[in-house]
Short mmCIF file of C-alpha atoms in Angstrom, two decimals:
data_model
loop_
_atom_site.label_atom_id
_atom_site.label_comp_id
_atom_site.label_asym_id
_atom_site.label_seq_id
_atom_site.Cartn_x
_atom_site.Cartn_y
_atom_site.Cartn_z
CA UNK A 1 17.47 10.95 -24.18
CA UNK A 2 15.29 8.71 -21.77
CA UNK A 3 12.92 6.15 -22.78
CA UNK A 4 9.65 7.26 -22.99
CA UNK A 5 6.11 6.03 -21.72
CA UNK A 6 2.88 5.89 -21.60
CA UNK A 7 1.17 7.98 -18.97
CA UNK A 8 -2.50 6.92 -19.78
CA UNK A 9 -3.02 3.66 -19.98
CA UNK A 10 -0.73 1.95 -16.70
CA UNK A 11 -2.14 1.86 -13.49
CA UNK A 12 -0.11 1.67 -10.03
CA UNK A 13 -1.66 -0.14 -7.23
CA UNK A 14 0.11 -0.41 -3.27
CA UNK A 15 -0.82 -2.51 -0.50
CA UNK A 16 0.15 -1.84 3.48
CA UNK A 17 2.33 -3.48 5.57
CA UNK A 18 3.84 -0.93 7.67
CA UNK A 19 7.49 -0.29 7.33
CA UNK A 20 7.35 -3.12 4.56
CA UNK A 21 6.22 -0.07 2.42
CA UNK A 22 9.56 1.02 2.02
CA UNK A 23 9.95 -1.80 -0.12
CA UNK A 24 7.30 -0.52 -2.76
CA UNK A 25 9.35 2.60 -2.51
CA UNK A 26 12.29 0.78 -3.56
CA UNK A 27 10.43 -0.93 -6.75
CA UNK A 28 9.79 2.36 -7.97
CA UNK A 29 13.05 3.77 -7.67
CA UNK A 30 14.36 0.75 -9.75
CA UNK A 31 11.92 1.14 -12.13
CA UNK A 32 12.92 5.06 -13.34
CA UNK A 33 16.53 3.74 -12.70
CA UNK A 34 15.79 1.12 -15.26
CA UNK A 35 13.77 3.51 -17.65
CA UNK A 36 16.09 6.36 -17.13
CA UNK A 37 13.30 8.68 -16.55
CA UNK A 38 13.98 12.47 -16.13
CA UNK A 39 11.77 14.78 -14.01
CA UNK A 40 11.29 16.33 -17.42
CA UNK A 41 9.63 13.29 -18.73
CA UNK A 42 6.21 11.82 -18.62
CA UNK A 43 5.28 9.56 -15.65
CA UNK A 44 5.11 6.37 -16.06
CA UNK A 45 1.53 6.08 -14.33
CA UNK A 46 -1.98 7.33 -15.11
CA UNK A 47 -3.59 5.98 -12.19
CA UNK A 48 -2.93 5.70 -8.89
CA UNK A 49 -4.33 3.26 -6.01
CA UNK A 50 -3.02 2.57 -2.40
CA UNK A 51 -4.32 1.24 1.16
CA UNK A 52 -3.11 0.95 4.02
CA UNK A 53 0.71 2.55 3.65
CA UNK A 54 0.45 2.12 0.02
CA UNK A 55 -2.01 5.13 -0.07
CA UNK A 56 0.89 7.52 1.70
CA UNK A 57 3.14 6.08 -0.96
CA UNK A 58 0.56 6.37 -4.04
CA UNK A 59 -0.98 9.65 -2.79
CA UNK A 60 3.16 11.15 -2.98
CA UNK A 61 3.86 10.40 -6.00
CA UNK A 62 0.61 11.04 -7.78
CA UNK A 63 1.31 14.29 -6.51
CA UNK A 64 4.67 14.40 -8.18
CA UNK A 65 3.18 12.84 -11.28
CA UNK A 66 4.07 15.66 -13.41
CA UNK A 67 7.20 14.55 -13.06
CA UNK A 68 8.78 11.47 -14.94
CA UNK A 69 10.85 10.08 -12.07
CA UNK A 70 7.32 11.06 -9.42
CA UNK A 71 10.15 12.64 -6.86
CA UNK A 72 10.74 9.39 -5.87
CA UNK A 73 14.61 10.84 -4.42
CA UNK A 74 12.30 12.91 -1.56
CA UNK A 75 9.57 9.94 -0.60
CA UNK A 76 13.02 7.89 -0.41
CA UNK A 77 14.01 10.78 2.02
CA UNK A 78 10.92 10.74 3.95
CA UNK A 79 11.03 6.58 4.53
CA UNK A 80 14.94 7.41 5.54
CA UNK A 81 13.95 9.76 7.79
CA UNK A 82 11.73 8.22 10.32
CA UNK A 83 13.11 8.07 13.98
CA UNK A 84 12.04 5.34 16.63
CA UNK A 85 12.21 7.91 19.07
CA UNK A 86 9.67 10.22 17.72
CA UNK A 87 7.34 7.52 15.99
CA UNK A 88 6.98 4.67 18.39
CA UNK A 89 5.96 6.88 21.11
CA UNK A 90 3.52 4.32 23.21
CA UNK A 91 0.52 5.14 25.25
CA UNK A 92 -0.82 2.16 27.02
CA UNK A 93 -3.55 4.18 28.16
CA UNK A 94 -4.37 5.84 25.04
CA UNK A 95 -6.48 2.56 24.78
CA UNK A 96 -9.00 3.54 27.70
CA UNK A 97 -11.98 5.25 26.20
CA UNK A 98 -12.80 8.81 25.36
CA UNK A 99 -9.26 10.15 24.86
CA UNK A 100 -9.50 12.90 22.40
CA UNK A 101 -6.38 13.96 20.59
CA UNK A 102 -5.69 17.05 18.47
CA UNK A 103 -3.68 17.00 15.13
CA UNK A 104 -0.45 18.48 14.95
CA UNK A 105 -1.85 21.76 12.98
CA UNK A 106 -4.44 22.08 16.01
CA UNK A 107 -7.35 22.24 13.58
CA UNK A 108 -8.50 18.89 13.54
CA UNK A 109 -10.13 17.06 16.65
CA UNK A 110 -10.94 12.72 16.59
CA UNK A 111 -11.84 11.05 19.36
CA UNK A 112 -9.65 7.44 18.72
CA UNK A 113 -7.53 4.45 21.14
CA UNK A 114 -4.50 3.58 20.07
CA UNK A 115 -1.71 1.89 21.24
CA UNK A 116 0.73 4.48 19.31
CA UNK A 117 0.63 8.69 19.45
CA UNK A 118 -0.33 9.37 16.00
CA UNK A 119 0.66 13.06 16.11
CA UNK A 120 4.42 12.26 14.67
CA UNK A 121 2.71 10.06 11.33
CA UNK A 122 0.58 12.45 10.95
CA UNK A 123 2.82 15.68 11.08
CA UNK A 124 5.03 13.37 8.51
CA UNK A 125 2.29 12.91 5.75
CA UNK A 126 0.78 16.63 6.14
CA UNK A 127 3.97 17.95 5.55
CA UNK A 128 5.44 15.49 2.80
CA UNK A 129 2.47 15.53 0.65
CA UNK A 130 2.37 18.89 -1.83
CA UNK A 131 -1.71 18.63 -1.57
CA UNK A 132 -2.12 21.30 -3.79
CA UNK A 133 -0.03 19.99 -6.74
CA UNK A 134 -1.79 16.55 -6.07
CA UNK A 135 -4.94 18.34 -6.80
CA UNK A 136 -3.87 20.30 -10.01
CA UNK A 137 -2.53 17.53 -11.16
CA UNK A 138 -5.40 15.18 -11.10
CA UNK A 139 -7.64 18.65 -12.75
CA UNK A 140 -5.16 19.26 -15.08
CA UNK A 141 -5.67 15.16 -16.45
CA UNK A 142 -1.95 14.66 -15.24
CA UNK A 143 -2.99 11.77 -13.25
CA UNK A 144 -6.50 10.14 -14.37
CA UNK A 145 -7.10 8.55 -10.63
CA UNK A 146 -6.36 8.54 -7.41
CA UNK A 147 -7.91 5.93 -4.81
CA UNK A 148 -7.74 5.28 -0.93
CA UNK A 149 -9.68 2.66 0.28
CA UNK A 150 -10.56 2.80 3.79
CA UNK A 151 -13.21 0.53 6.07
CA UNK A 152 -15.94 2.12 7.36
CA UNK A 153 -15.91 0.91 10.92
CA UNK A 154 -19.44 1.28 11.47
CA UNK A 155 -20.85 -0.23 8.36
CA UNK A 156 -18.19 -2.83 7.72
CA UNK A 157 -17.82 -1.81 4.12
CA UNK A 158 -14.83 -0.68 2.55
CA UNK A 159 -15.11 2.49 0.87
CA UNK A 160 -12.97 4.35 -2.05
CA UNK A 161 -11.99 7.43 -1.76
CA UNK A 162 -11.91 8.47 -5.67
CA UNK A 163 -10.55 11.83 -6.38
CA UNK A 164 -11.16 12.03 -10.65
CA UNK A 165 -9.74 13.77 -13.56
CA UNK A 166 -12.53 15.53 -16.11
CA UNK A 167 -13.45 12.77 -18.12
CA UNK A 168 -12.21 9.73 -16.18
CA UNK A 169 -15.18 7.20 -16.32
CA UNK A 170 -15.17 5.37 -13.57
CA UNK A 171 -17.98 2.63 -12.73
CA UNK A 172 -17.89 1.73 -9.39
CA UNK A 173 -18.50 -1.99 -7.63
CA UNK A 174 -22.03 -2.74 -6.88
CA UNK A 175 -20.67 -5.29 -4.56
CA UNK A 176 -22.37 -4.17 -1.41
CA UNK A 177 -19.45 -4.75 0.62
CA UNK A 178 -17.80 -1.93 -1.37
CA UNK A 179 -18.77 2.27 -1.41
CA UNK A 180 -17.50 4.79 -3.43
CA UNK A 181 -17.05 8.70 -2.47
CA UNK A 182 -16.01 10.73 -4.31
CA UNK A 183 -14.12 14.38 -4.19
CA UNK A 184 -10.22 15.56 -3.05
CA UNK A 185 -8.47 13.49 -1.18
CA UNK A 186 -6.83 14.35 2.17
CA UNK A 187 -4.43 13.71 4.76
CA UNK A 188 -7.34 12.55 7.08
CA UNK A 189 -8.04 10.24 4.29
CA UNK A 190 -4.85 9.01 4.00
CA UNK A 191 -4.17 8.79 7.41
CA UNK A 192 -7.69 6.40 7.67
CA UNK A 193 -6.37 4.23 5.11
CA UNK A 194 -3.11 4.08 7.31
CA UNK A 195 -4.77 3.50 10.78
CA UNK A 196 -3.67 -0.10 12.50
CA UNK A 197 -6.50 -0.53 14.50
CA UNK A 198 -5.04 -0.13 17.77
CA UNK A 199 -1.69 0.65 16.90
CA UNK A 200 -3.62 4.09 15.51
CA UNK A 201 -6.61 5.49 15.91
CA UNK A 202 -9.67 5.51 13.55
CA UNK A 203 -10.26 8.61 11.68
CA UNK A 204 -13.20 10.90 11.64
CA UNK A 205 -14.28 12.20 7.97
CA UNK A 206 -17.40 13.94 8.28
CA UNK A 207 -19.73 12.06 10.49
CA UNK A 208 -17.76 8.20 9.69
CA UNK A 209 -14.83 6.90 11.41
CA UNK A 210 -12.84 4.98 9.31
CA UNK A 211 -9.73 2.83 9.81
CA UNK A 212 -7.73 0.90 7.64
CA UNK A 213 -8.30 -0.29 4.24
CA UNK A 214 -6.29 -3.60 4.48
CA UNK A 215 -8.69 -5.03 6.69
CA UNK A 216 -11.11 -5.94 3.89
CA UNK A 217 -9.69 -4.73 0.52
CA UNK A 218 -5.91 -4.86 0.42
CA UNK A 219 -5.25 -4.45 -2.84
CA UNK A 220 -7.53 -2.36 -4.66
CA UNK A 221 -6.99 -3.64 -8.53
CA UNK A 222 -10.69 -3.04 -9.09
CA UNK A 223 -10.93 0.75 -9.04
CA UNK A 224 -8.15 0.99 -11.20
CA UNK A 225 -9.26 -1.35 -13.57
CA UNK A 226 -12.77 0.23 -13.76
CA UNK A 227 -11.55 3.66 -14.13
CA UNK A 228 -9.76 3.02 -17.31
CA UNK A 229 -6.68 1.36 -16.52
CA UNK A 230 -5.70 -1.66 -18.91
CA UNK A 231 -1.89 -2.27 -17.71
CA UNK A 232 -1.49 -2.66 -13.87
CA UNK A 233 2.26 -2.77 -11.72
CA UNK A 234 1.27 -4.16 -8.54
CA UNK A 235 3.63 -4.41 -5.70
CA UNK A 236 2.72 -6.87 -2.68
CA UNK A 237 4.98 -6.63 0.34
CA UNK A 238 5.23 -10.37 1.08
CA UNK A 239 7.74 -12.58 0.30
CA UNK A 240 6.20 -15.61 -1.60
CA UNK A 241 8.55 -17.89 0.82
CA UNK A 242 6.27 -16.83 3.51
CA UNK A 243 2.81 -17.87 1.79
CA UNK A 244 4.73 -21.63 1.44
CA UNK A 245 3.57 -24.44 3.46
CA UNK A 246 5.98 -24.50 6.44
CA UNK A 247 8.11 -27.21 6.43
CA UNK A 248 10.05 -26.00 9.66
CA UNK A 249 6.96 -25.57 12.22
CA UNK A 250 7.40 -23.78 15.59
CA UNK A 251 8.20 -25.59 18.10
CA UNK A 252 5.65 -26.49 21.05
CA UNK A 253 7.41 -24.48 23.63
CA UNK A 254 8.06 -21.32 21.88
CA UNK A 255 4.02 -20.96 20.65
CA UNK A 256 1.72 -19.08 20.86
CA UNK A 257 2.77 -15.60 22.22
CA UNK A 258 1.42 -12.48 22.13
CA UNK A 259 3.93 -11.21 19.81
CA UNK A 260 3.94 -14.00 17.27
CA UNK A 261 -0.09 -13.75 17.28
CA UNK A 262 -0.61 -10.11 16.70
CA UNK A 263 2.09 -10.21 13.77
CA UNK A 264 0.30 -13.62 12.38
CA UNK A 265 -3.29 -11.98 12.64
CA UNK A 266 -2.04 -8.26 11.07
CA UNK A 267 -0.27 -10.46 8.30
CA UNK A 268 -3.57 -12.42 7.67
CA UNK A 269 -5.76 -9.41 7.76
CA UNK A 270 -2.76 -6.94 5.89
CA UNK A 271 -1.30 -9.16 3.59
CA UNK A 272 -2.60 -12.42 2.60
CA UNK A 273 -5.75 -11.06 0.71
CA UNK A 274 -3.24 -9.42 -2.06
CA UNK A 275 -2.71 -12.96 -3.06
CA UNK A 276 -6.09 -13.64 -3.41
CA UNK A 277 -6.75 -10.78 -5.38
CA UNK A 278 -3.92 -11.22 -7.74
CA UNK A 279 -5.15 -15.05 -8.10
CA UNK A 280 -8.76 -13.49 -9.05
CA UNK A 281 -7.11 -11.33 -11.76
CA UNK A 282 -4.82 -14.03 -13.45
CA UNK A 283 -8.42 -16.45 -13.00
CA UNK A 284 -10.05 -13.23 -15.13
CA UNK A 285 -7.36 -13.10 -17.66
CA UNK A 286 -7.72 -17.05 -18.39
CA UNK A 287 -11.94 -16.64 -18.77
CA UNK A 288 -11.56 -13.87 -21.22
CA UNK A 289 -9.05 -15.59 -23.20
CA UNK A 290 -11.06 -18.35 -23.67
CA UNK A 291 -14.41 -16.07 -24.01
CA UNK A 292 -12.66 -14.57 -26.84
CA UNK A 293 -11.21 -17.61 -28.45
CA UNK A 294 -14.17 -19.74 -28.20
CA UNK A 295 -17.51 -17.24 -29.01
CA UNK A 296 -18.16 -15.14 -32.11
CA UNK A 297 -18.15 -10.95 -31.91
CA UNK A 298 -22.29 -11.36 -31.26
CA UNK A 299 -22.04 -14.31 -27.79
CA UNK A 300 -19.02 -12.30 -26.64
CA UNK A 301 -20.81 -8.74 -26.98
CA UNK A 302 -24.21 -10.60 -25.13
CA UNK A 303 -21.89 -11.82 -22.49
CA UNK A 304 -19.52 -8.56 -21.72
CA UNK A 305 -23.47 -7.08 -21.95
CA UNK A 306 -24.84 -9.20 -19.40
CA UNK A 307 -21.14 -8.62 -17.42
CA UNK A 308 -22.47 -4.68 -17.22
CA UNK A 309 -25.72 -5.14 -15.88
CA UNK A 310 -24.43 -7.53 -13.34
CA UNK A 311 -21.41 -6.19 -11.97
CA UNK A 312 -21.14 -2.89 -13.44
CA UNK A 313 -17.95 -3.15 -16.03
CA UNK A 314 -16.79 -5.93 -18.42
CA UNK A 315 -13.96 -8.16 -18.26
CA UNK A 316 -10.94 -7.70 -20.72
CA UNK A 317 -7.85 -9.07 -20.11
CA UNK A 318 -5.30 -7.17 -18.03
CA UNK A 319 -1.00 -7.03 -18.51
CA UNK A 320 0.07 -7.24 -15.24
CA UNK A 321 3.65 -6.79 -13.66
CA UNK A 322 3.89 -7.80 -10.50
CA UNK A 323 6.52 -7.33 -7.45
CA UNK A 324 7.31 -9.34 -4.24
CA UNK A 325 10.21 -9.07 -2.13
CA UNK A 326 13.16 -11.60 -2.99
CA UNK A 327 13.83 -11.79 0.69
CA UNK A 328 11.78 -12.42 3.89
CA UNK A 329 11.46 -8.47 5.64
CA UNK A 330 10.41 -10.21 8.34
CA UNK A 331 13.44 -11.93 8.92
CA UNK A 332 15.41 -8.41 8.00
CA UNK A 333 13.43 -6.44 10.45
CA UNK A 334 14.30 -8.95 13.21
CA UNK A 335 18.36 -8.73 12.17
CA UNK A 336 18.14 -5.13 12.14
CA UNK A 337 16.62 -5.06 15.76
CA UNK A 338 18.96 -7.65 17.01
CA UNK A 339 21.75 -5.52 15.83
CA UNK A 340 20.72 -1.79 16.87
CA UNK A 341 18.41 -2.60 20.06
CA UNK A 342 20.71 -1.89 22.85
CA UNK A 343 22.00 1.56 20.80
CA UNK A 344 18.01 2.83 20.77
CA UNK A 345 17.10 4.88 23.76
CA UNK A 346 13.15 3.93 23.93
CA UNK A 347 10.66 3.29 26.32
CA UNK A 348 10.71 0.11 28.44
CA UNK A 349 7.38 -1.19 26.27
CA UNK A 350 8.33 -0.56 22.38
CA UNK A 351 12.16 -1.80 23.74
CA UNK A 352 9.89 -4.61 25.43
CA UNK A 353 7.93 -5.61 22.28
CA UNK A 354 10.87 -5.20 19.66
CA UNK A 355 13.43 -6.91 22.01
CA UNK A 356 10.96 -10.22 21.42
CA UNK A 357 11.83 -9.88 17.76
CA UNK A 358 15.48 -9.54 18.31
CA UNK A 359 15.85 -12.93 20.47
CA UNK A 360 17.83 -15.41 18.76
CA UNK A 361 15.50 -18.26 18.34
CA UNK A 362 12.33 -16.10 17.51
CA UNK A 363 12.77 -14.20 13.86
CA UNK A 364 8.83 -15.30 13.44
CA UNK A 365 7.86 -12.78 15.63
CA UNK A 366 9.21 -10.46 13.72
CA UNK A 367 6.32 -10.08 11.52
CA UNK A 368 4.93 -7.51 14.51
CA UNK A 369 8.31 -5.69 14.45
CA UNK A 370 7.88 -4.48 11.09
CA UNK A 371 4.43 -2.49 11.77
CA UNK A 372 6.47 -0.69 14.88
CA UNK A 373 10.13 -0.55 13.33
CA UNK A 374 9.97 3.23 12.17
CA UNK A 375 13.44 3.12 11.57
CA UNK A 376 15.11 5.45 8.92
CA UNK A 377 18.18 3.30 8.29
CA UNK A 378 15.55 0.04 8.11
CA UNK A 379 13.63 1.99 5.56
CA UNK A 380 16.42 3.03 3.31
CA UNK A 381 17.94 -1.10 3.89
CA UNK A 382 14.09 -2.08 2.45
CA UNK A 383 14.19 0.47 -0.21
CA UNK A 384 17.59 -0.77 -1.39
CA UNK A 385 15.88 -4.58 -1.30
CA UNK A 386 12.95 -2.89 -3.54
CA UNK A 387 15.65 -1.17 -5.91
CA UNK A 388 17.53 -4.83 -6.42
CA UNK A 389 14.82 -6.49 -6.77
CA UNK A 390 13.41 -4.24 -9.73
CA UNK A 391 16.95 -3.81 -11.51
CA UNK A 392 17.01 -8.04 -11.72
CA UNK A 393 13.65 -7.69 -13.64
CA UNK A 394 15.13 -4.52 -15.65
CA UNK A 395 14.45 -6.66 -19.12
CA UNK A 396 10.48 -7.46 -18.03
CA UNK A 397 9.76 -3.66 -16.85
CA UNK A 398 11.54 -2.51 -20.44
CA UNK A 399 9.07 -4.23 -22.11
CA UNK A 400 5.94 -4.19 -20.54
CA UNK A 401 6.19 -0.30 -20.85
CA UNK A 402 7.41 -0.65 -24.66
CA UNK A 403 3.78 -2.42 -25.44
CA UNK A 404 1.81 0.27 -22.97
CA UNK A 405 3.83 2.68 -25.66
CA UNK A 406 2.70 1.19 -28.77
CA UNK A 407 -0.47 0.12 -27.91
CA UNK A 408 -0.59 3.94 -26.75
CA UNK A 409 0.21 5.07 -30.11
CA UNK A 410 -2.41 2.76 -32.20
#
């Protein structure tokens, strides 16, 4: 008999990072391994949240959420199917203006640049995603939640994409640099949360393009938390090493490229603002503890009160698990590429760009590699990283869903 857990309560949120999404992937597989979760069994997750890749990853297995172990065996197919050859098919020219493309299915027109033909991505998510069973399961109050954030490239302001269960009460931001819509979510959706800007192209949805969600809201905790949510797993895609102050700077002669830039400037605008945001919740946890220890039932209730009319929800104090990778992917992606470059048959450009990754004294540029490296056997070697990584915390994730279980049952 498998442990059981509670579906309502624990929220899942996913940042982006390219093919470091695998390693989210991995985290989850761990974590039924380490609950020995059944397809028969409840999910482990009421609420779902991803940008950038994260939202492919969340937007899977919310649809699979009727399922204990969220089919997490075909989304580790999918990431170990990818093929350089098909995915990193580059365009130079697709960046001159007014190229329109047409999806795969031939029903859906956008006018975009982009570096990379998004035709093969997008044929991947259409197909892998069982849209229908997302939707029943979100109507049927399988799965509270489901958000996508995506940037508004015209506006500047991120917008969720909130597709609701009856009776989820969600209370959005009134931060103005934040919108909420709200109805089923999509593959254009997904794909808007997904789009690089110039790697792929923004994404028409209705009369907005939108690219991705990263850019300004990496991690969206918020929506979860304001939807109902009161346990979050969060998985970040950095390794903490790589946040450190560097106490082995690069040398004069070997800066700056345009390699090494454009994977510095996607990891500052990808990646760094899931630390801040996971800073902001442990800062929020600390306040309310000492709001609660400090003022009587009335001053709290005036404050949470005052909390409302300002910002829309209260605070209450959040039990968090979060995930980072034990091991630079940076410096994985640019050992994988030194080893299989001369066996890929590519294009003189991607074989140009990834090559830089693969020289000997230059793993830092790596960080660009693993936005291009659609690489099956990379994305399984990640998800395996993601698997270890949750199996060495097996005694932390056995007990932060035994109290979502009891509190569950009070």
């Amino acid at each position: 008999m498998s442990q059981q857990t509670s579906v309502s309560s624990v929220g899942l949120v996913l940042s982006g990072g390219g093919m470091r999404g695998a390693y989210e992937v991995g985290v989850i597989a761990g974590m039924v391994d380490v609950l020995g979760l059944l397809p028969s069994d409840p999910a482990p997750f009421g609420y779902f949240a991803g940008t950038s890749v994260g939202a492919i990853n969340a937007t899977f297995m919310a649809a699979h959420a009727e399922c204990g172990d969220l089919g997490i065996r075909e989304l580790i197919e999918v990431w170990g199917g990818l093929k350089l050859t098909s995915h990193v098919r580059m365009h130079p020219w697709g960046l001159l203006p007014a190229l329109r493309r047409r999806s795969p299915d031939g029903e859906h027109d956008y006018l975009g640049k982009s570096l990379l033909d998004p035709r093969p991505l997008e044929l991947t998510i259409r197909r892998s995603v069982d849209w229908d069973r997302l939707h029943e399961n979100i109507s049927s109050s399988t799965v509270a939640a489901l958000f996508v954030a995506a940037l508004d490239v015209g506006s500047g302001r991120t917008t969720i994409f909130s597709e609701l269960a009856p009776g989820t009460d969600f209370r959005p931001s009134r931060d103005p640099r934040r919108q909420a819509s709200y109805g089923r979510i999509n593959a254009d959706h997904v794909l808007a949360s997904a789009a690089i800007p110039l790697f792929f192209p923004a994404r028409r949805i209705g009369l907005t393009y939108y690219c991705d969600g990263g850019l300004r809201f990496n991690t969206p905790i918020a929506p979860v938390i304001r939807a109902g949510a009161d346990r979050l797993v969060v998985i970040s895609t950095r390794n903490k090493s790589e946040l450190a102050p560097d106490s082995n700077p690069t040398p004069l002669d070997q800066y700056p490229s345009l390699t090494f830039l454009a994977g510095k400037i996607l990891n500052a605008l990808l990646l760094d603002p899931m630390e801040y945001d996971l800073q902001v919740l442990a800062r929020t946890n600390s306040l309310v503890e000492v709001l609660e220890s400090a003022l009587e039932p009335e001053a709290l209730a005036l404050v949470q009160k005052r909390l409302v009319e300002s910002r829309g929800a209260p605070y209450h104090r959040l039990d968090t698990l979060v995930f980072s990778p034990s091991q630079d992917i940076g410096r994985l992606a640019a050992e994988h590429v030194r080893e299989h470059l001369p066996l890929w048959e590519l294009g003189r450009l991607p074989k140009w760009i990834l090559g830089r990754a693969a020289h000997e004294k230059a793993t830092w540029e790596a960080d660009w590699a693993t936005y291009l490296l659609f690489d099956g056997e990379f994305g399984r070697s990640i998800v395996d990283l993601g698997r270890r990584d949750a199996h060495a915390r097996a005694d932390e994730i056995r007990e932060f869903f035994q109290r979502a279980q009891v509190d569950s049952s009070k």
